[in-house]
Amino acid sequence: MFVFLLTYSYLCTRVSENPMHPTDVTRHDEGGESVTTMFMRKPQLIIKTMYLDKAKKEEIFGQYGKATTDTGSAEAQIALFTYRIKHLTEHLKENHKDHVTARSLTMMVGHRRKLLKYLYNKDINRYRAIIKALGLRK
């Protein structure tokens, strides 16, 4: 336990002293001799934003469902799947070798088709309304 605390304390001080990672670079000067210099790489800050945040979901559920908290109705789920399918379709146009996303897209289309079939068998008027609102069948 004592050794762990010393090691943890030592690592914390080492990281706080030098937060950037050192990198060696070898180059050749005018005389042909190789000179190794050490420089510090700047840490990269990568910020990813989600394409579907909570506010967008509430907007979709409010527009196609009964309320903003109505996440379980077939219409709301179909609208959410449609939004996600459109996003993934655009992603695959740029990244055509992303096979995992292509499989996910195929699975989502199948799930949406099952929900539409359920709605068709349950209530044809609700089915026609959601098809018209989303513009799925042309």
CSV table of C-alpha atoms in Angstrom, one decimal:
chain,number,residue,atom,x,y,z
A,1,MET,CA,0.0,0.0,0.0
A,2,PHE,CA,2.8,2.4,0.9
A,3,VAL,CA,4.7,1.7,-2.3
A,4,PHE,CA,1.5,2.2,-4.4
A,5,LEU,CA,1.0,5.6,-2.8
A,6,LEU,CA,4.6,6.7,-3.5
A,7,THR,CA,4.3,5.5,-7.1
A,8,TYR,CA,1.0,7.2,-7.6
A,9,SER,CA,2.3,10.4,-6.1
A,10,TYR,CA,5.5,10.2,-8.2
A,11,LEU,CA,3.4,9.6,-11.4
A,12,CYS,CA,1.2,12.6,-10.6
A,13,THR,CA,4.2,14.9,-10.1
A,14,ARG,CA,5.8,13.7,-13.3
A,15,VAL,CA,2.7,14.3,-15.3
A,16,SER,CA,2.1,17.7,-13.8
A,17,GLU,CA,5.7,18.7,-14.4
A,18,ASN,CA,5.7,17.8,-18.1
A,19,PRO,CA,2.2,17.2,-19.5
A,20,MET,CA,3.4,17.1,-23.1
A,21,HIS,CA,4.9,14.0,-24.7
A,22,PRO,CA,8.6,14.3,-25.8
A,23,THR,CA,9.4,13.2,-29.3
A,24,ASP,CA,12.9,12.7,-30.8
A,25,VAL,CA,13.5,13.9,-34.4
A,26,THR,CA,16.6,13.1,-36.4
A,27,ARG,CA,17.6,15.4,-39.2
A,28,HIS,CA,20.8,16.0,-41.2
A,29,ASP,CA,22.6,19.3,-41.1
A,30,GLU,CA,24.8,20.8,-43.8
A,31,GLY,CA,27.8,18.7,-43.1
A,32,GLY,CA,25.8,15.5,-43.5
A,33,GLU,CA,25.9,14.6,-39.7
A,34,SER,CA,22.7,13.5,-38.1
A,35,VAL,CA,21.5,15.8,-35.3
A,36,THR,CA,18.9,14.5,-32.9
A,37,THR,CA,16.7,17.2,-31.4
A,38,MET,CA,14.0,16.7,-28.9
A,39,PHE,CA,10.8,18.7,-29.0
A,40,MET,CA,7.5,18.6,-27.2
A,41,ARG,CA,4.3,17.8,-29.1
A,42,LYS,CA,1.4,19.9,-28.2
A,43,PRO,CA,-1.6,17.9,-27.0
A,44,GLN,CA,-4.5,17.9,-29.4
A,45,LEU,CA,-7.9,18.8,-28.3
A,46,ILE,CA,-10.6,16.9,-30.1
A,47,ILE,CA,-14.1,17.9,-29.5
A,48,LYS,CA,-16.9,15.7,-31.0
A,49,THR,CA,-20.4,16.9,-31.1
A,50,MET,CA,-23.2,14.4,-31.3
A,51,TYR,CA,-25.5,14.7,-34.2
A,52,LEU,CA,-28.5,13.7,-32.2
A,53,ASP,CA,-28.7,15.4,-28.8
A,54,LYS,CA,-31.5,15.5,-26.2
A,55,ALA,CA,-33.1,18.7,-27.6
A,56,LYS,CA,-33.3,17.2,-31.2
A,57,LYS,CA,-34.9,14.0,-29.8
A,58,GLU,CA,-37.4,16.1,-27.9
A,59,GLU,CA,-38.2,18.0,-31.0
A,60,ILE,CA,-38.7,14.8,-33.1
A,61,PHE,CA,-40.9,13.3,-30.3
A,62,GLY,CA,-42.9,16.4,-29.9
A,63,GLN,CA,-43.5,16.8,-33.7
A,64,TYR,CA,-44.4,13.1,-34.5
A,65,GLY,CA,-45.4,11.7,-31.1
A,66,LYS,CA,-48.1,12.7,-28.6
A,67,ALA,CA,-45.7,14.8,-26.4
A,68,THR,CA,-42.0,15.5,-26.0
A,69,THR,CA,-41.7,12.7,-23.5
A,70,ASP,CA,-43.6,10.2,-25.8
A,71,THR,CA,-40.7,8.0,-26.8
A,72,GLY,CA,-42.5,4.7,-27.2
A,73,SER,CA,-45.2,5.3,-29.8
A,74,ALA,CA,-44.6,3.8,-33.2
A,75,GLU,CA,-44.8,7.2,-34.9
A,76,ALA,CA,-42.1,8.7,-32.7
A,77,GLN,CA,-39.8,5.7,-33.2
A,78,ILE,CA,-40.3,5.7,-36.9
A,79,ALA,CA,-39.5,9.4,-37.1
A,80,LEU,CA,-36.3,8.9,-35.0
A,81,PHE,CA,-35.2,6.0,-37.1
A,82,THR,CA,-35.8,8.1,-40.2
A,83,TYR,CA,-33.7,10.9,-38.9
A,84,ARG,CA,-30.9,8.5,-38.0
A,85,ILE,CA,-31.1,6.7,-41.4
A,86,LYS,CA,-30.8,10.0,-43.2
A,87,HIS,CA,-27.7,10.9,-41.1
A,88,LEU,CA,-26.0,7.5,-41.7
A,89,THR,CA,-26.8,7.7,-45.4
A,90,GLU,CA,-24.9,11.0,-45.7
A,91,HIS,CA,-22.1,9.5,-43.7
A,92,LEU,CA,-21.8,6.5,-46.0
A,93,LYS,CA,-21.7,8.8,-49.1
A,94,GLU,CA,-18.4,10.2,-47.8
A,95,ASN,CA,-17.1,7.0,-46.1
A,96,HIS,CA,-18.1,4.2,-48.5
A,97,LYS,CA,-15.7,1.7,-46.9
A,98,ASP,CA,-17.3,2.0,-43.4
A,99,HIS,CA,-18.8,-1.5,-43.4
A,100,VAL,CA,-19.9,-1.5,-39.8
A,101,THR,CA,-22.0,1.6,-40.3
A,102,ALA,CA,-23.4,0.1,-43.5
A,103,ARG,CA,-24.6,-2.9,-41.5
A,104,SER,CA,-26.0,-0.7,-38.8
A,105,LEU,CA,-27.9,1.3,-41.5
A,106,THR,CA,-29.3,-2.0,-42.9
A,107,MET,CA,-30.5,-3.1,-39.5
A,108,MET,CA,-32.1,0.3,-38.8
A,109,VAL,CA,-34.0,0.2,-42.1
A,110,GLY,CA,-35.2,-3.3,-41.2
A,111,HIS,CA,-36.3,-2.2,-37.8
A,112,ARG,CA,-38.2,0.8,-39.2
A,113,ARG,CA,-39.8,-1.5,-41.8
A,114,LYS,CA,-41.1,-3.7,-39.0
A,115,LEU,CA,-42.5,-0.7,-37.1
A,116,LEU,CA,-44.2,0.5,-40.3
A,117,LYS,CA,-45.7,-3.0,-40.8
A,118,TYR,CA,-46.9,-3.1,-37.2
A,119,LEU,CA,-48.6,0.3,-37.7
A,120,TYR,CA,-50.1,-0.7,-41.0
A,121,ASN,CA,-51.7,-3.7,-39.4
A,122,LYS,CA,-52.8,-1.9,-36.3
A,123,ASP,CA,-54.2,1.4,-37.7
A,124,ILE,CA,-54.0,2.2,-41.4
A,125,ASN,CA,-54.8,5.9,-40.9
A,126,ARG,CA,-51.9,6.4,-38.5
A,127,TYR,CA,-49.7,4.6,-41.0
A,128,ARG,CA,-50.7,6.8,-43.9
A,129,ALA,CA,-50.3,10.0,-41.8
A,130,ILE,CA,-46.7,9.1,-40.7
A,131,ILE,CA,-45.8,8.1,-44.3
A,132,LYS,CA,-47.1,11.4,-45.6
A,133,ALA,CA,-45.4,13.4,-42.8
A,134,LEU,CA,-42.0,11.8,-43.3
A,135,GLY,CA,-42.3,11.5,-47.1
A,136,LEU,CA,-41.2,7.9,-47.1
A,137,ARG,CA,-43.2,6.5,-50.0
A,138,LYS,CA,-43.1,8.4,-53.3
